Coordinates of C-alpha atoms and ligand atoms in Angstrom, one line a residue:
X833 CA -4.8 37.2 -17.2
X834 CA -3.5 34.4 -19.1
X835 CA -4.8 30.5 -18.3
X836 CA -1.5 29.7 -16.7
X837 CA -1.5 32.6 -14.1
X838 CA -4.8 32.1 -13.0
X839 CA -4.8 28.4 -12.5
X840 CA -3.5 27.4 -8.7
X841 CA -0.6 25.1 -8.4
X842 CA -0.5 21.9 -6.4
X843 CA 1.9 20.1 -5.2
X844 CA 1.5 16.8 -3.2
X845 CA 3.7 14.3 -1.2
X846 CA 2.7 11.2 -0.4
X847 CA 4.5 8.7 2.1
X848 CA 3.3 5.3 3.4
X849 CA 1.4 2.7 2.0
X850 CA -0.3 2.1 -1.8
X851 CA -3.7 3.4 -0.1
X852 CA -2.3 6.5 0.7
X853 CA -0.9 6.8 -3.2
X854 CA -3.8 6.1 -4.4
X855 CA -5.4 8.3 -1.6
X856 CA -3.3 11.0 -3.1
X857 CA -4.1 10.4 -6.7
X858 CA -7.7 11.0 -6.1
X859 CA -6.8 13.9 -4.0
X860 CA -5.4 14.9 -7.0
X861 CA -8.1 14.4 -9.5
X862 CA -10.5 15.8 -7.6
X863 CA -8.3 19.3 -7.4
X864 CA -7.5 19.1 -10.9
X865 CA -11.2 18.8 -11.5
X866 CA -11.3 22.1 -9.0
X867 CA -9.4 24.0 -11.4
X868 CA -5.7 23.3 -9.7
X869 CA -2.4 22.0 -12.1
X870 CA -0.1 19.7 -10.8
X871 CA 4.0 20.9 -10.1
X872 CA 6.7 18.9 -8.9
X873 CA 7.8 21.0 -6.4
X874 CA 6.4 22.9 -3.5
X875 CA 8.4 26.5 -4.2
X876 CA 6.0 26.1 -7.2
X877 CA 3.0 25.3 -5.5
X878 CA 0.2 28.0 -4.3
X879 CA -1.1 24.6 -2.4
X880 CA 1.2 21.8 -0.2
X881 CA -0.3 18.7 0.7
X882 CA 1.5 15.9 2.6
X883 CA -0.6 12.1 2.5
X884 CA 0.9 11.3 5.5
X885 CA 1.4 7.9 7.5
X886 CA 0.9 6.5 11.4
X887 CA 2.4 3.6 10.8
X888 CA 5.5 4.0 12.2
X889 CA 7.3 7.0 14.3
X890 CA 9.6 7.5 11.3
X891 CA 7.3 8.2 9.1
X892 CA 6.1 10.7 11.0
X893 CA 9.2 12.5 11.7
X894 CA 9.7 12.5 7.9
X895 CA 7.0 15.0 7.7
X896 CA 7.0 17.0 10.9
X897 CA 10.6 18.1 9.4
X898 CA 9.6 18.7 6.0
X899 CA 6.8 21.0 7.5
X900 CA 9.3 22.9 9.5
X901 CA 11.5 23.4 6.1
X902 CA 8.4 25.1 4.7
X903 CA 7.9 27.7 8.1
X904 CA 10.1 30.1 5.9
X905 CA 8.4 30.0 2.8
X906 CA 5.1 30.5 4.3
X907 CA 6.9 33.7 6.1
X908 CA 7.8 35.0 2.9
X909 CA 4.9 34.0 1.2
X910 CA 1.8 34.0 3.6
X911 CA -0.9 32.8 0.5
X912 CA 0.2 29.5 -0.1
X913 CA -1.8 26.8 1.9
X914 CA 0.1 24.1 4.1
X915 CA -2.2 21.4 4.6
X916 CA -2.0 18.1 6.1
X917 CA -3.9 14.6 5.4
X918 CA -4.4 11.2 5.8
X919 CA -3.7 8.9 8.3
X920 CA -1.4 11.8 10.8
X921 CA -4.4 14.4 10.4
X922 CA -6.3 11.8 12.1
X923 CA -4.6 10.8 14.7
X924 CA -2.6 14.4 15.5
X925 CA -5.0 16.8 14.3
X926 CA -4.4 19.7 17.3
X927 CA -0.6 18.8 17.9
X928 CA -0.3 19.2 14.1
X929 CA -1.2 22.9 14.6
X930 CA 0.4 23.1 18.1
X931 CA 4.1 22.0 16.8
X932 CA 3.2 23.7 12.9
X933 CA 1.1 26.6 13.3
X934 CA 1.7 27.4 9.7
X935 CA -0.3 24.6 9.2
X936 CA -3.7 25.6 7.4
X937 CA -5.4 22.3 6.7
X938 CA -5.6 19.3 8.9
X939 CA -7.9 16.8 6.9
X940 CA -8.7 13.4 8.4
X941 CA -8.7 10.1 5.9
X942 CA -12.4 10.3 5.8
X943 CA -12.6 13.8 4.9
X944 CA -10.7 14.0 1.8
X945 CA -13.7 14.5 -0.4
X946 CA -14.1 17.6 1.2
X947 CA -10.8 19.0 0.2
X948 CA -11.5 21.3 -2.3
X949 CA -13.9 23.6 -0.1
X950 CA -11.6 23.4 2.8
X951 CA -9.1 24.8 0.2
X952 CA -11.6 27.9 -0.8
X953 CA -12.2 28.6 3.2
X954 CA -8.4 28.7 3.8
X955 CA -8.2 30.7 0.8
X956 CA -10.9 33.3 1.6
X957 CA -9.1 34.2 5.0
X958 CA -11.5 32.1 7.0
X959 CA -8.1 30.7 9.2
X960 CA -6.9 27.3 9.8
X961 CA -9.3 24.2 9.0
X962 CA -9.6 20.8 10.7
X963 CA -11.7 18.3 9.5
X964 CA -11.4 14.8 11.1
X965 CA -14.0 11.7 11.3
X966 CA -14.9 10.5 15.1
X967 CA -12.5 8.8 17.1
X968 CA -13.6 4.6 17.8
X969 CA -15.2 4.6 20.9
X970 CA -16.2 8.4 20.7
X971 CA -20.1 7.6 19.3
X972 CA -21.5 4.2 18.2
X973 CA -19.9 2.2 15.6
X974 CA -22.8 3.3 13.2
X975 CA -21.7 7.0 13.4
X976 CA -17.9 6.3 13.5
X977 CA -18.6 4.5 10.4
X978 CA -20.7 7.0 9.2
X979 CA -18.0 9.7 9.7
X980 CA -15.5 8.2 7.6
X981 CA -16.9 9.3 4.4
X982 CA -16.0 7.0 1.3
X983 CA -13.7 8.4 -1.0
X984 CA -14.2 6.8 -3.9
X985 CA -14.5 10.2 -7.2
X986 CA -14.6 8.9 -10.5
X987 CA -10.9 8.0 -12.3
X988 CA -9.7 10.2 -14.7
X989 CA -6.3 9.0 -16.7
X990 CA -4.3 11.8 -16.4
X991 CA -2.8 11.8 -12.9
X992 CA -2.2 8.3 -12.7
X993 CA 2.0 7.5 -13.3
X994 CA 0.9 4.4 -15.9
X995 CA -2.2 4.5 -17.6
X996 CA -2.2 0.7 -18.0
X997 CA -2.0 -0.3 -13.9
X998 CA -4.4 1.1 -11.4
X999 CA -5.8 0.6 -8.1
X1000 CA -9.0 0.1 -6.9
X1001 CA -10.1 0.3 -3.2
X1002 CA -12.5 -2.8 -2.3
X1003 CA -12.9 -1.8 1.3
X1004 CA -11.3 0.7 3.7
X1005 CA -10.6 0.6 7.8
X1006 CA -10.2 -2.1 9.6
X1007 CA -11.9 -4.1 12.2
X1008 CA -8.8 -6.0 13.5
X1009 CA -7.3 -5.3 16.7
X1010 CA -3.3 -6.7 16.2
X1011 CA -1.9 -4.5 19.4
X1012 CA 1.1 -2.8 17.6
X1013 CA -1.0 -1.3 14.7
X1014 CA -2.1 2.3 14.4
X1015 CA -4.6 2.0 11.3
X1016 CA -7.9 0.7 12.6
X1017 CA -8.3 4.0 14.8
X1018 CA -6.8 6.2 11.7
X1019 CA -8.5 4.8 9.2
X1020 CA -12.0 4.0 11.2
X1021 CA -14.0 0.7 11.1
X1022 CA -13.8 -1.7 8.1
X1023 CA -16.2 -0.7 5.1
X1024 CA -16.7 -3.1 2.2
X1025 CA -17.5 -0.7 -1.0
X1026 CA -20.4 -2.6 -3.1
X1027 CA -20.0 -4.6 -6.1
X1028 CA -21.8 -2.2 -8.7
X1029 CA -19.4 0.2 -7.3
X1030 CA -16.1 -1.4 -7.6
X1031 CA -17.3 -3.3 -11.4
X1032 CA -18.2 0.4 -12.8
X1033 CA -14.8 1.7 -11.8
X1034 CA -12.9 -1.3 -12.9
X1035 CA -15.5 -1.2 -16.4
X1036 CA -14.1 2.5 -16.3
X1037 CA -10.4 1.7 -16.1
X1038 CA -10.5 -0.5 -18.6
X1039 CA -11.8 1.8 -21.0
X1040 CA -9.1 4.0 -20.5
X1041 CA -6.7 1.2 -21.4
X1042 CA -5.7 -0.2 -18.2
X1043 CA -4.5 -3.4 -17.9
X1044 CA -4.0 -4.5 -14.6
X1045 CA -5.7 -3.3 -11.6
X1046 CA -4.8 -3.5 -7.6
X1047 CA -7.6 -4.3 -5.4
X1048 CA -6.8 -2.9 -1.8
X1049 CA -8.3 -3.6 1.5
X1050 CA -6.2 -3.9 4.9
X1051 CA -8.0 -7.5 5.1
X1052 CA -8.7 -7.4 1.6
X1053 CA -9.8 -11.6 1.6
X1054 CA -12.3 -11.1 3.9
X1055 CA -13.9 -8.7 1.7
X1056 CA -17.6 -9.4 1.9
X1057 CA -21.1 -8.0 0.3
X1058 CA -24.5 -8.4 -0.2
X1059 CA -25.4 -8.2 -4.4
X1060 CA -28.9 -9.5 -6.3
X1061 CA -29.7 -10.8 -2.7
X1062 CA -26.5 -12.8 -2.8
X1063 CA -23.6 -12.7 -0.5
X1064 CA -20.3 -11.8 -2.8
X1065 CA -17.1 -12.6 -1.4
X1066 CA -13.6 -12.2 -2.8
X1067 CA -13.4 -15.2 -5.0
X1068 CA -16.5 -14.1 -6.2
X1069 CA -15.6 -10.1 -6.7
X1070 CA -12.5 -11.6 -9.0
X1071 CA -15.2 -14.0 -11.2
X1072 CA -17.0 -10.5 -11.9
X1073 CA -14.3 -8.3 -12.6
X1074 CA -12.1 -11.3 -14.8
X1075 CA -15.4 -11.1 -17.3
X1076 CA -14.5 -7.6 -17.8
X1077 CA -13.1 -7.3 -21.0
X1078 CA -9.6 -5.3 -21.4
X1079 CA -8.5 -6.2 -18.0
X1080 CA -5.5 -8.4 -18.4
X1081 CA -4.1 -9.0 -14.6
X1082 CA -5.6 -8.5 -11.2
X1083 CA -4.1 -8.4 -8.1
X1084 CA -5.1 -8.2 -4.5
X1085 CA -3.6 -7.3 -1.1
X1086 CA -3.4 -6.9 1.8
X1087 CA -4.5 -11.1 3.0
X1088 CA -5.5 -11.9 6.5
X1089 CA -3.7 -15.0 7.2
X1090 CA -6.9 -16.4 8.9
X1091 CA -9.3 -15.3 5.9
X1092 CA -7.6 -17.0 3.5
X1093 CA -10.0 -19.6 2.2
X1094 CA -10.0 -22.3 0.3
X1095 CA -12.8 -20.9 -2.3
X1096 CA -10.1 -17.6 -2.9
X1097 CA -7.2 -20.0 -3.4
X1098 CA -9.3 -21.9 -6.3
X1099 CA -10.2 -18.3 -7.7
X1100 CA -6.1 -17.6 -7.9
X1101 CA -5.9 -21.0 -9.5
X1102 CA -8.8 -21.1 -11.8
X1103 CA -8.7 -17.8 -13.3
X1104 CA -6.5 -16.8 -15.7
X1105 CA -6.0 -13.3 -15.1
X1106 CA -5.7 -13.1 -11.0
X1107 CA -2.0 -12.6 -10.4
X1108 CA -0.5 -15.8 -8.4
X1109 CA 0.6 -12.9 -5.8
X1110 CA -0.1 -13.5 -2.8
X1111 CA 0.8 -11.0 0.5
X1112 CA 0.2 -12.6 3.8
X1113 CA 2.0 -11.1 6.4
X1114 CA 3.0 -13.2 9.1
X1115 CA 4.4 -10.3 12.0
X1116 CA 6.5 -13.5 14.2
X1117 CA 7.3 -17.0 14.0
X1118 CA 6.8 -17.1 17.6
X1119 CA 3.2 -18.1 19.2
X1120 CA 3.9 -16.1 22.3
X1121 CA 4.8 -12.9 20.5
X1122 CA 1.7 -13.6 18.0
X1123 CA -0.7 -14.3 21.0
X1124 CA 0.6 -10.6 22.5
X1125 CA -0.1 -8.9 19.6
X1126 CA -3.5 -10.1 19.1
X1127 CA -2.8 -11.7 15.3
X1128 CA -5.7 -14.3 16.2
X1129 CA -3.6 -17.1 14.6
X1130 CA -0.9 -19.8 16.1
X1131 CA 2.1 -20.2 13.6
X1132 CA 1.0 -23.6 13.4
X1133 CA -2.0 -22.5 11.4
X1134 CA -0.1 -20.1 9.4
X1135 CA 2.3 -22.6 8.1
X1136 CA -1.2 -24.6 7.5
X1137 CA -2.3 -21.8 5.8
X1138 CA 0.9 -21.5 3.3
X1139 CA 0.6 -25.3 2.7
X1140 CA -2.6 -25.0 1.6
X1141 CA -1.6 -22.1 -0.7
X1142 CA 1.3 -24.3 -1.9
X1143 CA -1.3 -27.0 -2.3
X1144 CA -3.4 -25.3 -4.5
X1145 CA -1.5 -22.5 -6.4
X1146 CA 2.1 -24.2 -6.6
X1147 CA 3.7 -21.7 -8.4
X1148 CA 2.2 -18.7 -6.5
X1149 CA 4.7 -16.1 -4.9
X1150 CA 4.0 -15.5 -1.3
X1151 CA 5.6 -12.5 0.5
X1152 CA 5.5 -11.5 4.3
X1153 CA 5.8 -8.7 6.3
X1154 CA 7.4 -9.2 9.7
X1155 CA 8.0 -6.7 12.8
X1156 CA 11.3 -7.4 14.8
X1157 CA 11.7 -6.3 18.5
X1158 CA 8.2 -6.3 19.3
X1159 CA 7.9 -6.1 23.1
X1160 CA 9.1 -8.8 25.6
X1161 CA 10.8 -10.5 22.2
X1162 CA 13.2 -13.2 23.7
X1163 CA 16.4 -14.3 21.5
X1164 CA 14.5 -17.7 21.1
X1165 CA 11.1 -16.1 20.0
X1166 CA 13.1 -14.4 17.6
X1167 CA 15.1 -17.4 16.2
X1168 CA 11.5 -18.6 16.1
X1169 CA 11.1 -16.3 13.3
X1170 CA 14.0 -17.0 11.6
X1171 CA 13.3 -20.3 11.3
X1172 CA 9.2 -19.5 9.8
X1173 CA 11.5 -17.2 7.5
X1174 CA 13.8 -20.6 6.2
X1175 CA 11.2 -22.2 5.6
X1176 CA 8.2 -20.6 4.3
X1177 CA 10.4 -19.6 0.9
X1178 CA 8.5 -16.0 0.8
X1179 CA 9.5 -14.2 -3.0
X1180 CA 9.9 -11.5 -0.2
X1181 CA 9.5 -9.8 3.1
X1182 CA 9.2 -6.3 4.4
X1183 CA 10.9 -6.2 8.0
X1184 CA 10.2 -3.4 10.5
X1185 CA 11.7 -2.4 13.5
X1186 CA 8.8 -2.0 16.1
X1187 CA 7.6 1.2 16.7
X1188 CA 5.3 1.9 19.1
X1189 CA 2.2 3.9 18.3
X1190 CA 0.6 5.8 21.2
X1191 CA -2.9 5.3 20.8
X1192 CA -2.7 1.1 20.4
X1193 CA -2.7 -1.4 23.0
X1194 CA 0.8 -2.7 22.8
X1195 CA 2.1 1.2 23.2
X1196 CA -0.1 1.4 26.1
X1197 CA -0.3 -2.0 28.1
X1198 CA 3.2 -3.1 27.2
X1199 CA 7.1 -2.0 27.5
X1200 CA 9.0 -0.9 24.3
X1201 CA 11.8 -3.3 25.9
X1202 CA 14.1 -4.7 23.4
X1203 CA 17.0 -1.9 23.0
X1204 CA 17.3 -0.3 19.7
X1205 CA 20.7 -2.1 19.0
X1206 CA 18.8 -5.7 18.9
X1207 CA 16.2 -4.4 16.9
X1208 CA 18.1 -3.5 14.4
X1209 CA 20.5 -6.4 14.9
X1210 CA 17.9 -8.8 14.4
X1211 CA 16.2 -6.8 11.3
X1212 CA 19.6 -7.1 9.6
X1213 CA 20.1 -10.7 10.4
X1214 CA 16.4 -11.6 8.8
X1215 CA 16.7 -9.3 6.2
X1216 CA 19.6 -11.3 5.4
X1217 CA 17.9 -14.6 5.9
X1218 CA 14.7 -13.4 3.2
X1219 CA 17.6 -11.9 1.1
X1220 CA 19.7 -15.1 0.6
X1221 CA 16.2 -16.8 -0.3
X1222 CA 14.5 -14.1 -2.6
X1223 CA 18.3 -14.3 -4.9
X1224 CA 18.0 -18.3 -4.9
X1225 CA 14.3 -18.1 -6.0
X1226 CA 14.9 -15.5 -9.0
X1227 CA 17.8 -17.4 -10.1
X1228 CA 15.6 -20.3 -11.0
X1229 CA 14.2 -17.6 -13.9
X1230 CA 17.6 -18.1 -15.7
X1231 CA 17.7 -18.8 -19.2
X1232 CA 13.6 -18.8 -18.6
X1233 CA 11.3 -16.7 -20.8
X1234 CA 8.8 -14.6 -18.9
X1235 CA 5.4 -12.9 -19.6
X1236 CA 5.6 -8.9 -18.1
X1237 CA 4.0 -5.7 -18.6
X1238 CA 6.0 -2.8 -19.0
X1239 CA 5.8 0.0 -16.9
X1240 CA 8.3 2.6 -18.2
X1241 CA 11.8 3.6 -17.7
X1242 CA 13.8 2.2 -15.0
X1243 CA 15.1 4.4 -12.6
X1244 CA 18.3 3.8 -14.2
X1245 CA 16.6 4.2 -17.4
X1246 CA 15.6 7.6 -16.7
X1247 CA 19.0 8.9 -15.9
X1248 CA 21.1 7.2 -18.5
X1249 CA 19.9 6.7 -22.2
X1250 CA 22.0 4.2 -24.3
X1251 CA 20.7 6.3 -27.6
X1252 CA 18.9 6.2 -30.6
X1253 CA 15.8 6.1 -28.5
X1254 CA 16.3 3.2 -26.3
X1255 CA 16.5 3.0 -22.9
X1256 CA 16.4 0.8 -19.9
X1257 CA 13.3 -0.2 -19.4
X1258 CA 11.1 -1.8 -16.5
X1259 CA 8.4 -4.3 -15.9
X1260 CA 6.3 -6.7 -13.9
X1261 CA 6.3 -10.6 -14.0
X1262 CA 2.8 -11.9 -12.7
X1263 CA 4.0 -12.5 -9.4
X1264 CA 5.4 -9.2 -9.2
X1265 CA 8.9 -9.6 -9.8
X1266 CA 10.6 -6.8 -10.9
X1267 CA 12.3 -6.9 -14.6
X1268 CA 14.9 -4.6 -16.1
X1269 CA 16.0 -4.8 -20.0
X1270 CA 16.8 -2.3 -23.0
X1271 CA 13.9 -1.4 -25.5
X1272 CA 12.3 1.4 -27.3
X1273 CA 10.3 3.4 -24.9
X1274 CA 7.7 3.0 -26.6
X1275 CA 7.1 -0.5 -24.9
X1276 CA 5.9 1.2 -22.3
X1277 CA 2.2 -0.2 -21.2
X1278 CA 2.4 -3.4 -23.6
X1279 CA 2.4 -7.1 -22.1
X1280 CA 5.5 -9.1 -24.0
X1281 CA 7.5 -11.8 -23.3
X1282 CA 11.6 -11.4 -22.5
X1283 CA 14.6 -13.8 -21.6
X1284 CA 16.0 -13.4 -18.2
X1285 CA 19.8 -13.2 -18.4
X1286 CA 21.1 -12.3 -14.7
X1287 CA 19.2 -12.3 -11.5
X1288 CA 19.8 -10.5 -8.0
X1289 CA 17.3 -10.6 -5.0
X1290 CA 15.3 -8.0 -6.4
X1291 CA 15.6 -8.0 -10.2
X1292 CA 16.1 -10.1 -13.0
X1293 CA 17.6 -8.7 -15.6
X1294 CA 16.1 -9.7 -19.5
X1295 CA 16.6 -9.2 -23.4
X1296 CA 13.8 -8.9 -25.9
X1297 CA 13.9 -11.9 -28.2
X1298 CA 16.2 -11.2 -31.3
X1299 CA 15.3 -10.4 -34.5
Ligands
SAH1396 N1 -3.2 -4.8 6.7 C1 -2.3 -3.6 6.4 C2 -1.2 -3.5 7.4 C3 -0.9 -2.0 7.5 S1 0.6 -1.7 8.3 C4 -1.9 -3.6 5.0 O1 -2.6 -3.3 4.2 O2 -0.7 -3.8 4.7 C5 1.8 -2.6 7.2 C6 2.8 -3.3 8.0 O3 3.5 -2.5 8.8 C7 2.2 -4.4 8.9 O4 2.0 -5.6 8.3 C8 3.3 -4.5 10.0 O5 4.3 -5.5 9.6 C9 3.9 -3.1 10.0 N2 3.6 -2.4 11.2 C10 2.3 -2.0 11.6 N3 2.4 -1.4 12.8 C11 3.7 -1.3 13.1 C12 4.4 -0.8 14.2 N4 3.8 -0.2 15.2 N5 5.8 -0.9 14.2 C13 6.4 -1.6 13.2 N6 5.8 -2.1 12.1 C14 4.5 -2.0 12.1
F3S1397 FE1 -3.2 -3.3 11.2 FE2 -3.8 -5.8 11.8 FE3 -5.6 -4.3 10.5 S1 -1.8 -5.0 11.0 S2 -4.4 -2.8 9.3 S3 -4.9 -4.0 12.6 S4 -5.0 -6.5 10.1

């Protein structure tokens, strides 16, 4: 038998947030190591895997139909495995089986380091597998903890999309209890990963020529750890890692409005190669839809909170996520937010709809109430609001020469080439605005400077300096 024939096919969908890519990409090392090749398509796959996401109901309707699309191909071709994981494993794990009962792999979030036995079981006709961490409340927090398994294998460069930008979890779970939100019970109680840890894979990354590395954590400024007998917070996790050499950006997210302290803001000043990015999300501009879902902040102290950042890091970018139609949401508690929206100046915001969650407090102790049509009424109104301001911000970049790294193709780019090898390219400004101009591919992965010619709400367009 040749190589090719015997080697097992994977093929892995991810949707949701950057934890779950990166979830996936170490999924996908971690089979790679197991002797499986990566396709880009699941007829081609003896192995399906969907990272799946709790977040919202949408997201999970997205995959409970792609799994029924896949009931025929399992009929006509009963070996390959159909396996869920991540965050709907979790929370779903029997229903999974119940509505999908070509399903062969339900694998929790703190599980996923078992994957590639669960993979031989299901593929020595031992029958479905489930493997899920305790539920919060189900054992003391020292067991739940302990049954959400870190996940953490070491980085090879071969399955990340750019070699030059990674990401690099600093903690996982979360011990927050905001009432609409799903991911503290899917994703188990909040686990700082040690500094030796997180330096050796950053150390690691930059070996393999990476330039710009992602820290994540759902309250990733209120990171905290205990090193040489010393307490190591944030602002002191970004000192370490901006000594490493090689490493040219770093970037953090997601911020806690409430964690965000001064000695973190004078890290983002001070050193040179922390992005001035900054995601806070704020959820409402309203203290009564704040109080009821347990944010643990007034917007009074938000806006203190942005003042300070605006204090300190003037030219920072500060973006916002913001959930419209959350239950008992009055016009006025609305316009509340729109007016935190006016004036706050985000770079930019992500707006959702609310959803609820069965399984949180909000789905359980409060009425969905505000009709569909509002909700979507008043996500298009703020949408516009945040649009207006994100075009008026990147117009300021006119005429302006700015410092990116480029990642590649755009999507454009990768549909249409303007010949003799160049092609439209796309990159990152520190504060993660997106940048679109016409090079040699080979750009790809270098930091340079271009002039920005045009600019919409979510890209400026540039030109390489002549000559
Ligand atoms: N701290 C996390 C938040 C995860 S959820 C992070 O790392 O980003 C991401 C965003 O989804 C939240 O900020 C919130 O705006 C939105 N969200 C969470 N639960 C939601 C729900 N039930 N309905 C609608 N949006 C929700
Ligand atoms: Fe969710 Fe709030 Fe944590 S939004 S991830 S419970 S900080």
């Amino acid at each position: 038998m040749t190589a090719s024939r015997m080697a097992k096919h994977l093929y892995i969908q991810t949707v949701g947030c950057q934890m779950n890519v990166l979830d996936s990409e170490l999924v996908a090392e971690s089979l790679l190591r197991a002797g499986y090749v990566l396709v880009d398509s699941p007829r081609a796959a003896d192995a399906i895997l969907f990272n799946t996401c709790s977040v919202r109901q949408h997201a999970e309707d997205k995959v409970y139909s792609a799994l029924g699309r896949l009931k025929h191909l399992k009929e006509c071709r009963p070996g390959t495995i159909i396996g869920v994981l991540g965050c709907m494993a979790q929370k779903d794990r029997h229903e999974i089986l119940r509505r999908a009962p070509h399903v062969d792999l339900v694998v929790g979030p703190g599980q996923l380091g078992q994957l590639p036995q669960l993979l031989e079981r299901v593929a020595a006709g031992q029958g479905p597998q489930i493997e899920v961490s305790l539920d919060r409340g189900a054992a003391d927090r020292r067991r739940v903890q302990a049954s959400f398994a870190p996940f953490d294998p070491q980085r090879a460069a071969g399955v990340r999309p750019h070699r030059h930008q990674a990401m690099v979890r600093i903690m996982a779970g979360c011990d927050k209890c905001c009432a609409f939100c799903i991911v503290p019970r899917v994703r188990g109680p909040e686990q700082c990963r040690p500094v030796q840890e997180i330096e050796a894979e950053v150390r690691q990354l930059a070996d393999q020529g990476c330039l710009e590395v992602t820290l994540l954590g759902q309250t990733v400024n209120n990171y905290k750890a205990t090193f040489e007998g010393r307490t190591v917070r944030l602002s002191d996790l970004l000192e370490r890692l901006h000594a490493i050499e090689g490493i040219r950006r770093l970037r953090f997210v997601t911020n806690y409005p409430r964690h965000m302290t001064s000695d973190l803001l004078q890290a983002v000043r001070d050193l040179e190669k922390v992005c001035p990015y900054l995601h806070v999300p704020a959820q409402s501009g309203s203290n009564a839809v704040l109080r009821r879902m347990k944010r643990g902040y007034t917007v009074e102290q938000y806006r203190e909170m942005l003042a300070e950042i605006r204090q300190t890091v003037p030219h920072a970018a500060v973006t916002s996520d913001f959930i419209v139609g959350f239950c008992g949401e009055t016009e006025e508690d609305f316009q509340q937010t729109v007016d935190l929206v006016r004036q706050s100046r985000f770079k930019n915001s992500f707006i959702f709809k609310y959803s609820a969650r069965p399984g949180t407090r909000s789905a359980s102790l409060l009425a969905d109430d505000v009709p569909e049509a509002v909700k979507r009424r008043r996500n298009n109104e703020l949408l516009a609001i945040q649009n207006a301001i994100s075009e008026e911000d990147n117009r300021q970049f006119l005429g302006r020469t700015v410092e990116i790294l480029v990642e590649g193709p755009s999507k454009t780019g990768r549909k249409r080439n303007t010949g003799e090898g160049v092609v439209q390219l796309s990159g990152r400004t520190v504060c993660d605005r997106i940048v679109v101009f016409d090079g040699p591919a080979e750009l790809a992965g270098r930091l340079l400077t271009v002039e920005i010619v045009k600019a919409d709400a979510v890209t400026l367009f540039g030109e390489l300096p002549k000559g």
